[in-house]
């Protein structure tokens, strides 16, 4: 038994990861760690040596090297003093997966992968809508096209990898937030955590 239990939350940009994570935290007592939020925080830290590198990747929809992301995740896990984590938006590619496995073997067990499946068109529409108020440098059409490309080419294979391990619970992310959450509860209730 490892020290930590983890549920990964994956899906395209705008698939509903953050929204559903808020619901889960309220009802199931997980700590929510959004890899994207941790990277945006690190980017803002005046003394960070990685700020520019992170911003370059975020704007371009490419993926920050795993050493950076995994260290931020691990530190947040340690500092929380808790044991159950919802890790949102990670792992996004093979580099992320390998880095996580190397660093976290025997430390954290991945118990489930919640996958919000959502069509490209719905993802784009939601992010463009969010972009009106989010202030995010990547909620614009140009960045979105690149994010979706990265998602299709690099993240889908990771979801498929976890499918072969029978860890994926796939949700239709196009339903209303309440309906999706009903499905999420169905999946999480089967998990003894
Ligand atoms: N990102 C990354 N590694 C991660 C998570 C995020 O490099 O593990 C970067 C990547 O450039 C991505 C951006 O952060 O496009 C925004 O990620 P976030 O998860 O916030 O976007 P979402 O999918 O929630 O819209
Ligand atoms: Mg998010």
PDB file of C-alpha atoms and ligand atoms in Angstrom:
ATOM      1  CA  UNK A   1       0.000   0.000   0.000  1.00  0.00           C
ATOM      2  CA  UNK A   2       1.403   3.315  -1.075  1.00  0.00           C
ATOM      3  CA  UNK A   3       1.182   6.480   0.913  1.00  0.00           C
ATOM      4  CA  UNK A   4      -1.120   8.217  -1.594  1.00  0.00           C
ATOM      5  CA  UNK A   5      -4.157   7.268  -3.671  1.00  0.00           C
ATOM      6  CA  UNK A   6      -4.736   9.111  -6.907  1.00  0.00           C
ATOM      7  CA  UNK A   7      -7.533   9.551  -9.411  1.00  0.00           C
ATOM      8  CA  UNK A   8      -6.412  11.116 -12.672  1.00  0.00           C
ATOM      9  CA  UNK A   9      -8.914  13.311 -14.514  1.00  0.00           C
ATOM     10  CA  UNK A  10      -8.442  13.595 -18.256  1.00  0.00           C
ATOM     11  CA  UNK A  11     -10.307  14.974 -21.252  1.00  0.00           C
ATOM     12  CA  UNK A  12      -9.899  17.674 -23.882  1.00  0.00           C
ATOM     13  CA  UNK A  13      -9.677  21.378 -23.112  1.00  0.00           C
ATOM     14  CA  UNK A  14     -13.098  22.448 -21.872  1.00  0.00           C
ATOM     15  CA  UNK A  15     -14.328  18.872 -21.367  1.00  0.00           C
ATOM     16  CA  UNK A  16     -15.427  19.712 -17.818  1.00  0.00           C
ATOM     17  CA  UNK A  17     -12.523  18.468 -15.712  1.00  0.00           C
ATOM     18  CA  UNK A  18     -12.340  21.476 -13.398  1.00  0.00           C
ATOM     19  CA  UNK A  19     -16.137  21.718 -12.935  1.00  0.00           C
ATOM     20  CA  UNK A  20     -16.511  18.069 -12.025  1.00  0.00           C
ATOM     21  CA  UNK A  21     -13.462  18.143  -9.757  1.00  0.00           C
ATOM     22  CA  UNK A  22     -15.155  20.864  -7.682  1.00  0.00           C
ATOM     23  CA  UNK A  23     -18.171  18.593  -7.223  1.00  0.00           C
ATOM     24  CA  UNK A  24     -16.031  15.615  -6.297  1.00  0.00           C
ATOM     25  CA  UNK A  25     -14.040  17.572  -3.714  1.00  0.00           C
ATOM     26  CA  UNK A  26     -17.267  18.730  -2.072  1.00  0.00           C
ATOM     27  CA  UNK A  27     -18.676  15.203  -1.697  1.00  0.00           C
ATOM     28  CA  UNK A  28     -15.723  12.809  -1.539  1.00  0.00           C
ATOM     29  CA  UNK A  29     -12.957  14.580   0.347  1.00  0.00           C
ATOM     30  CA  UNK A  30     -10.264  14.434  -2.302  1.00  0.00           C
ATOM     31  CA  UNK A  31      -7.683  17.173  -2.647  1.00  0.00           C
ATOM     32  CA  UNK A  32      -7.933  18.659  -6.144  1.00  0.00           C
ATOM     33  CA  UNK A  33      -4.640  19.366  -7.881  1.00  0.00           C
ATOM     34  CA  UNK A  34      -4.901  20.880 -11.343  1.00  0.00           C
ATOM     35  CA  UNK A  35      -1.563  20.462 -13.120  1.00  0.00           C
ATOM     36  CA  UNK A  36      -2.410  23.477 -15.300  1.00  0.00           C
ATOM     37  CA  UNK A  37      -3.201  25.641 -12.253  1.00  0.00           C
ATOM     38  CA  UNK A  38       0.043  24.604 -10.530  1.00  0.00           C
ATOM     39  CA  UNK A  39       1.981  25.512 -13.663  1.00  0.00           C
ATOM     40  CA  UNK A  40       0.200  28.881 -13.954  1.00  0.00           C
ATOM     41  CA  UNK A  41       1.027  29.584 -10.294  1.00  0.00           C
ATOM     42  CA  UNK A  42       4.662  28.662 -10.810  1.00  0.00           C
ATOM     43  CA  UNK A  43       4.753  30.893 -13.909  1.00  0.00           C
ATOM     44  CA  UNK A  44       3.584  33.845 -11.760  1.00  0.00           C
ATOM     45  CA  UNK A  45       6.169  33.314  -9.035  1.00  0.00           C
ATOM     46  CA  UNK A  46       8.658  36.157  -9.517  1.00  0.00           C
ATOM     47  CA  UNK A  47      11.711  34.089  -8.637  1.00  0.00           C
ATOM     48  CA  UNK A  48      10.722  31.071 -10.750  1.00  0.00           C
ATOM     49  CA  UNK A  49      13.407  29.942 -13.181  1.00  0.00           C
ATOM     50  CA  UNK A  50      10.731  28.236 -15.299  1.00  0.00           C
ATOM     51  CA  UNK A  51       8.264  31.095 -15.868  1.00  0.00           C
ATOM     52  CA  UNK A  52       9.051  31.780 -19.517  1.00  0.00           C
ATOM     53  CA  UNK A  53       9.394  28.146 -20.431  1.00  0.00           C
ATOM     54  CA  UNK A  54       5.996  27.385 -18.892  1.00  0.00           C
ATOM     55  CA  UNK A  55       4.274  30.307 -20.623  1.00  0.00           C
ATOM     56  CA  UNK A  56       5.747  29.237 -23.970  1.00  0.00           C
ATOM     57  CA  UNK A  57       4.254  25.768 -23.603  1.00  0.00           C
ATOM     58  CA  UNK A  58       0.877  27.010 -22.374  1.00  0.00           C
ATOM     59  CA  UNK A  59       0.428  29.442 -25.288  1.00  0.00           C
ATOM     60  CA  UNK A  60       1.540  26.816 -27.778  1.00  0.00           C
ATOM     61  CA  UNK A  61      -0.545  24.037 -26.306  1.00  0.00           C
ATOM     62  CA  UNK A  62       2.584  21.921 -25.916  1.00  0.00           C
ATOM     63  CA  UNK A  63       3.575  20.079 -22.775  1.00  0.00           C
ATOM     64  CA  UNK A  64       5.919  21.237 -20.049  1.00  0.00           C
ATOM     65  CA  UNK A  65       8.747  18.777 -19.214  1.00  0.00           C
ATOM     66  CA  UNK A  66       7.623  16.297 -16.602  1.00  0.00           C
ATOM     67  CA  UNK A  67      10.360  17.132 -14.103  1.00  0.00           C
ATOM     68  CA  UNK A  68       8.721  20.526 -13.581  1.00  0.00           C
ATOM     69  CA  UNK A  69       5.109  19.345 -13.452  1.00  0.00           C
ATOM     70  CA  UNK A  70       5.740  16.248 -11.382  1.00  0.00           C
ATOM     71  CA  UNK A  71       7.786  18.168  -8.786  1.00  0.00           C
ATOM     72  CA  UNK A  72       4.959  20.696  -8.410  1.00  0.00           C
ATOM     73  CA  UNK A  73       2.438  17.891  -7.980  1.00  0.00           C
ATOM     74  CA  UNK A  74       4.562  16.005  -5.510  1.00  0.00           C
ATOM     75  CA  UNK A  75       5.250  19.068  -3.409  1.00  0.00           C
ATOM     76  CA  UNK A  76       1.548  19.952  -3.316  1.00  0.00           C
ATOM     77  CA  UNK A  77       0.728  16.402  -2.250  1.00  0.00           C
ATOM     78  CA  UNK A  78       3.277  16.458   0.535  1.00  0.00           C
ATOM     79  CA  UNK A  79       2.297  19.918   1.745  1.00  0.00           C
ATOM     80  CA  UNK A  80      -1.409  19.027   1.890  1.00  0.00           C
ATOM     81  CA  UNK A  81      -0.897  16.411   4.583  1.00  0.00           C
ATOM     82  CA  UNK A  82      -3.706  14.440   2.896  1.00  0.00           C
ATOM     83  CA  UNK A  83      -3.827  11.071   1.140  1.00  0.00           C
ATOM     84  CA  UNK A  84      -6.478  11.173  -1.610  1.00  0.00           C
ATOM     85  CA  UNK A  85      -5.845  13.287  -4.671  1.00  0.00           C
ATOM     86  CA  UNK A  86      -7.711  14.184  -7.818  1.00  0.00           C
ATOM     87  CA  UNK A  87      -5.052  15.107 -10.323  1.00  0.00           C
ATOM     88  CA  UNK A  88      -6.605  17.062 -13.151  1.00  0.00           C
ATOM     89  CA  UNK A  89      -5.003  17.490 -16.590  1.00  0.00           C
ATOM     90  CA  UNK A  90      -2.075  15.093 -16.072  1.00  0.00           C
ATOM     91  CA  UNK A  91      -0.469  12.878 -17.423  1.00  0.00           C
ATOM     92  CA  UNK A  92      -0.797  14.341 -20.915  1.00  0.00           C
ATOM     93  CA  UNK A  93       1.900  12.476 -22.855  1.00  0.00           C
ATOM     94  CA  UNK A  94       4.406   9.648 -22.679  1.00  0.00           C
ATOM     95  CA  UNK A  95       7.032  11.866 -21.035  1.00  0.00           C
ATOM     96  CA  UNK A  96       4.509  12.731 -18.278  1.00  0.00           C
ATOM     97  CA  UNK A  97       3.530   9.098 -17.815  1.00  0.00           C
ATOM     98  CA  UNK A  98       7.095   7.803 -17.630  1.00  0.00           C
ATOM     99  CA  UNK A  99       8.208  10.610 -15.323  1.00  0.00           C
ATOM    100  CA  UNK A 100       5.265  10.003 -13.018  1.00  0.00           C
ATOM    101  CA  UNK A 101       5.850   6.259 -12.916  1.00  0.00           C
ATOM    102  CA  UNK A 102       9.530   6.729 -12.137  1.00  0.00           C
ATOM    103  CA  UNK A 103       8.998   9.300  -9.422  1.00  0.00           C
ATOM    104  CA  UNK A 104       5.858   7.889  -7.811  1.00  0.00           C
ATOM    105  CA  UNK A 105       6.289   4.123  -7.926  1.00  0.00           C
ATOM    106  CA  UNK A 106       5.564   2.867  -4.411  1.00  0.00           C
ATOM    107  CA  UNK A 107       4.568   6.380  -3.347  1.00  0.00           C
ATOM    108  CA  UNK A 108       1.226   6.902  -5.099  1.00  0.00           C
ATOM    109  CA  UNK A 109      -1.242   4.362  -6.523  1.00  0.00           C
ATOM    110  CA  UNK A 110      -3.376   5.370  -9.508  1.00  0.00           C
ATOM    111  CA  UNK A 111      -6.789   3.938  -8.612  1.00  0.00           C
ATOM    112  CA  UNK A 112      -8.920   5.305 -11.458  1.00  0.00           C
ATOM    113  CA  UNK A 113      -8.807   7.529 -14.520  1.00  0.00           C
ATOM    114  CA  UNK A 114     -11.928   9.619 -15.084  1.00  0.00           C
ATOM    115  CA  UNK A 115     -12.129  10.440 -18.763  1.00  0.00           C
ATOM    116  CA  UNK A 116     -14.517  13.136 -19.966  1.00  0.00           C
ATOM    117  CA  UNK A 117     -15.146  12.483 -23.617  1.00  0.00           C
ATOM    118  CA  UNK A 118     -16.282  15.557 -25.499  1.00  0.00           C
ATOM    119  CA  UNK A 119     -16.287  16.439 -29.192  1.00  0.00           C
ATOM    120  CA  UNK A 120     -13.821  18.920 -30.575  1.00  0.00           C
ATOM    121  CA  UNK A 121     -16.561  21.376 -31.513  1.00  0.00           C
ATOM    122  CA  UNK A 122     -18.053  21.440 -28.021  1.00  0.00           C
ATOM    123  CA  UNK A 123     -14.582  21.800 -26.464  1.00  0.00           C
ATOM    124  CA  UNK A 124     -13.731  24.743 -28.705  1.00  0.00           C
ATOM    125  CA  UNK A 125     -17.062  26.482 -28.104  1.00  0.00           C
ATOM    126  CA  UNK A 126     -16.757  26.113 -24.335  1.00  0.00           C
ATOM    127  CA  UNK A 127     -13.182  27.392 -24.207  1.00  0.00           C
ATOM    128  CA  UNK A 128     -13.938  30.368 -26.451  1.00  0.00           C
ATOM    129  CA  UNK A 129     -16.827  31.188 -24.151  1.00  0.00           C
ATOM    130  CA  UNK A 130     -14.614  30.817 -21.082  1.00  0.00           C
ATOM    131  CA  UNK A 131     -11.991  32.966 -22.818  1.00  0.00           C
ATOM    132  CA  UNK A 132     -14.300  35.991 -22.628  1.00  0.00           C
ATOM    133  CA  UNK A 133     -13.704  36.102 -18.869  1.00  0.00           C
ATOM    134  CA  UNK A 134     -10.915  33.654 -17.953  1.00  0.00           C
ATOM    135  CA  UNK A 135      -8.010  35.902 -18.854  1.00  0.00           C
ATOM    136  CA  UNK A 136      -6.176  32.739 -19.919  1.00  0.00           C
ATOM    137  CA  UNK A 137      -3.561  33.208 -22.619  1.00  0.00           C
ATOM    138  CA  UNK A 138      -4.614  29.924 -24.237  1.00  0.00           C
ATOM    139  CA  UNK A 139      -8.410  30.278 -24.485  1.00  0.00           C
ATOM    140  CA  UNK A 140      -8.233  31.662 -28.029  1.00  0.00           C
ATOM    141  CA  UNK A 141      -8.771  29.900 -31.334  1.00  0.00           C
ATOM    142  CA  UNK A 142      -5.108  29.760 -32.295  1.00  0.00           C
ATOM    143  CA  UNK A 143      -3.945  28.191 -29.018  1.00  0.00           C
ATOM    144  CA  UNK A 144      -6.998  25.943 -28.905  1.00  0.00           C
ATOM    145  CA  UNK A 145      -6.195  24.354 -32.248  1.00  0.00           C
ATOM    146  CA  UNK A 146      -2.749  23.487 -30.927  1.00  0.00           C
ATOM    147  CA  UNK A 147      -4.103  22.225 -27.599  1.00  0.00           C
ATOM    148  CA  UNK A 148      -6.529  19.949 -29.408  1.00  0.00           C
ATOM    149  CA  UNK A 149      -3.784  18.656 -31.654  1.00  0.00           C
ATOM    150  CA  UNK A 150      -1.647  17.826 -28.604  1.00  0.00           C
ATOM    151  CA  UNK A 151      -4.618  16.204 -26.925  1.00  0.00           C
ATOM    152  CA  UNK A 152      -5.374  13.963 -29.928  1.00  0.00           C
ATOM    153  CA  UNK A 153      -1.799  13.010 -30.692  1.00  0.00           C
ATOM    154  CA  UNK A 154      -0.266  12.793 -27.198  1.00  0.00           C
ATOM    155  CA  UNK A 155      -2.951  12.474 -24.529  1.00  0.00           C
ATOM    156  CA  UNK A 156      -5.311   9.973 -26.178  1.00  0.00           C
ATOM    157  CA  UNK A 157      -2.555   7.303 -26.223  1.00  0.00           C
ATOM    158  CA  UNK A 158      -2.167   7.766 -22.463  1.00  0.00           C
ATOM    159  CA  UNK A 159      -5.901   7.248 -21.945  1.00  0.00           C
ATOM    160  CA  UNK A 160      -5.631   4.125 -24.129  1.00  0.00           C
ATOM    161  CA  UNK A 161      -2.724   2.925 -22.005  1.00  0.00           C
ATOM    162  CA  UNK A 162      -4.853   3.195 -18.855  1.00  0.00           C
ATOM    163  CA  UNK A 163      -7.703   1.465 -20.678  1.00  0.00           C
ATOM    164  CA  UNK A 164      -5.484  -1.580 -21.094  1.00  0.00           C
ATOM    165  CA  UNK A 165      -5.008  -1.486 -17.306  1.00  0.00           C
ATOM    166  CA  UNK A 166      -8.831  -1.333 -16.886  1.00  0.00           C
ATOM    167  CA  UNK A 167      -8.546   1.896 -14.929  1.00  0.00           C
ATOM    168  CA  UNK A 168     -10.585   4.178 -17.218  1.00  0.00           C
ATOM    169  CA  UNK A 169     -14.127   5.285 -16.421  1.00  0.00           C
ATOM    170  CA  UNK A 170     -15.380   7.097 -19.485  1.00  0.00           C
ATOM    171  CA  UNK A 171     -18.068   9.771 -19.169  1.00  0.00           C
ATOM    172  CA  UNK A 172     -19.999  11.557 -21.870  1.00  0.00           C
ATOM    173  CA  UNK A 173     -18.771  15.097 -21.192  1.00  0.00           C
ATOM    174  CA  UNK A 174     -21.362  16.714 -23.441  1.00  0.00           C
ATOM    175  CA  UNK A 175     -24.266  16.167 -21.084  1.00  0.00           C
ATOM    176  CA  UNK A 176     -25.288  18.849 -18.588  1.00  0.00           C
ATOM    177  CA  UNK A 177     -22.915  19.295 -15.627  1.00  0.00           C
ATOM    178  CA  UNK A 178     -25.474  17.697 -13.266  1.00  0.00           C
ATOM    179  CA  UNK A 179     -25.969  14.690 -15.502  1.00  0.00           C
ATOM    180  CA  UNK A 180     -22.242  14.211 -15.903  1.00  0.00           C
ATOM    181  CA  UNK A 181     -21.818  14.422 -12.164  1.00  0.00           C
ATOM    182  CA  UNK A 182     -24.418  11.688 -11.725  1.00  0.00           C
ATOM    183  CA  UNK A 183     -22.250   9.459 -13.901  1.00  0.00           C
ATOM    184  CA  UNK A 184     -19.123  10.486 -11.991  1.00  0.00           C
ATOM    185  CA  UNK A 185     -20.726   9.515  -8.697  1.00  0.00           C
ATOM    186  CA  UNK A 186     -21.637   6.140 -10.156  1.00  0.00           C
ATOM    187  CA  UNK A 187     -17.985   5.572 -10.974  1.00  0.00           C
ATOM    188  CA  UNK A 188     -16.540   6.890  -7.716  1.00  0.00           C
ATOM    189  CA  UNK A 189     -18.991   5.040  -5.504  1.00  0.00           C
ATOM    190  CA  UNK A 190     -17.442   1.805  -6.725  1.00  0.00           C
ATOM    191  CA  UNK A 191     -14.048   2.927  -5.510  1.00  0.00           C
ATOM    192  CA  UNK A 192     -13.261   2.055  -1.924  1.00  0.00           C
ATOM    193  CA  UNK A 193     -11.389   5.139  -0.842  1.00  0.00           C
TER     194      UNK A 193
HETATM  195  N1  LIG B   1       0.145  21.741 -19.066  1.00  0.00           N
HETATM  196  C1  LIG B   1       1.277  20.952 -19.146  1.00  0.00           C
HETATM  197  N2  LIG B   1       1.359  19.828 -18.394  1.00  0.00           N
HETATM  198  C2  LIG B   1       0.357  19.430 -17.560  1.00  0.00           C
HETATM  199  C3  LIG B   1      -0.815  20.230 -17.474  1.00  0.00           C
HETATM  200  C4  LIG B   1      -0.883  21.378 -18.255  1.00  0.00           C
HETATM  201  O1  LIG B   1       2.201  21.253 -19.888  1.00  0.00           O
HETATM  202  O2  LIG B   1       0.500  18.409 -16.912  1.00  0.00           O
HETATM  203  C5  LIG B   1       0.086  22.991 -19.866  1.00  0.00           C
HETATM  204  C6  LIG B   1      -0.234  22.687 -21.333  1.00  0.00           C
HETATM  205  O3  LIG B   1       0.461  23.613 -22.123  1.00  0.00           O
HETATM  206  C7  LIG B   1      -1.743  22.914 -21.392  1.00  0.00           C
HETATM  207  C8  LIG B   1      -1.898  24.089 -20.425  1.00  0.00           C
HETATM  208  O4  LIG B   1      -0.954  23.833 -19.392  1.00  0.00           O
HETATM  209  O5  LIG B   1      -2.199  23.188 -22.680  1.00  0.00           O
HETATM  210  C9  LIG B   1      -3.286  24.274 -19.826  1.00  0.00           C
HETATM  211  O6  LIG B   1      -3.640  23.108 -19.135  1.00  0.00           O
HETATM  212  P1  LIG B   1      -5.022  23.012 -18.330  1.00  0.00           P
HETATM  213  O7  LIG B   1      -5.103  21.613 -17.790  1.00  0.00           O
HETATM  214  O8  LIG B   1      -5.155  24.134 -17.392  1.00  0.00           O
HETATM  215  O9  LIG B   1      -6.116  23.201 -19.460  1.00  0.00           O
HETATM  216  P2  LIG B   1      -7.527  22.536 -19.566  1.00  0.00           P
HETATM  217  O10 LIG B   1      -7.288  21.213 -20.224  1.00  0.00           O
HETATM  218  O11 LIG B   1      -8.081  22.412 -18.163  1.00  0.00           O
HETATM  219  O12 LIG B   1      -8.335  23.462 -20.409  1.00  0.00           O
HETATM  220 MG1  LIG B   2      -8.763  22.838 -16.269  1.00  0.00          MG
END
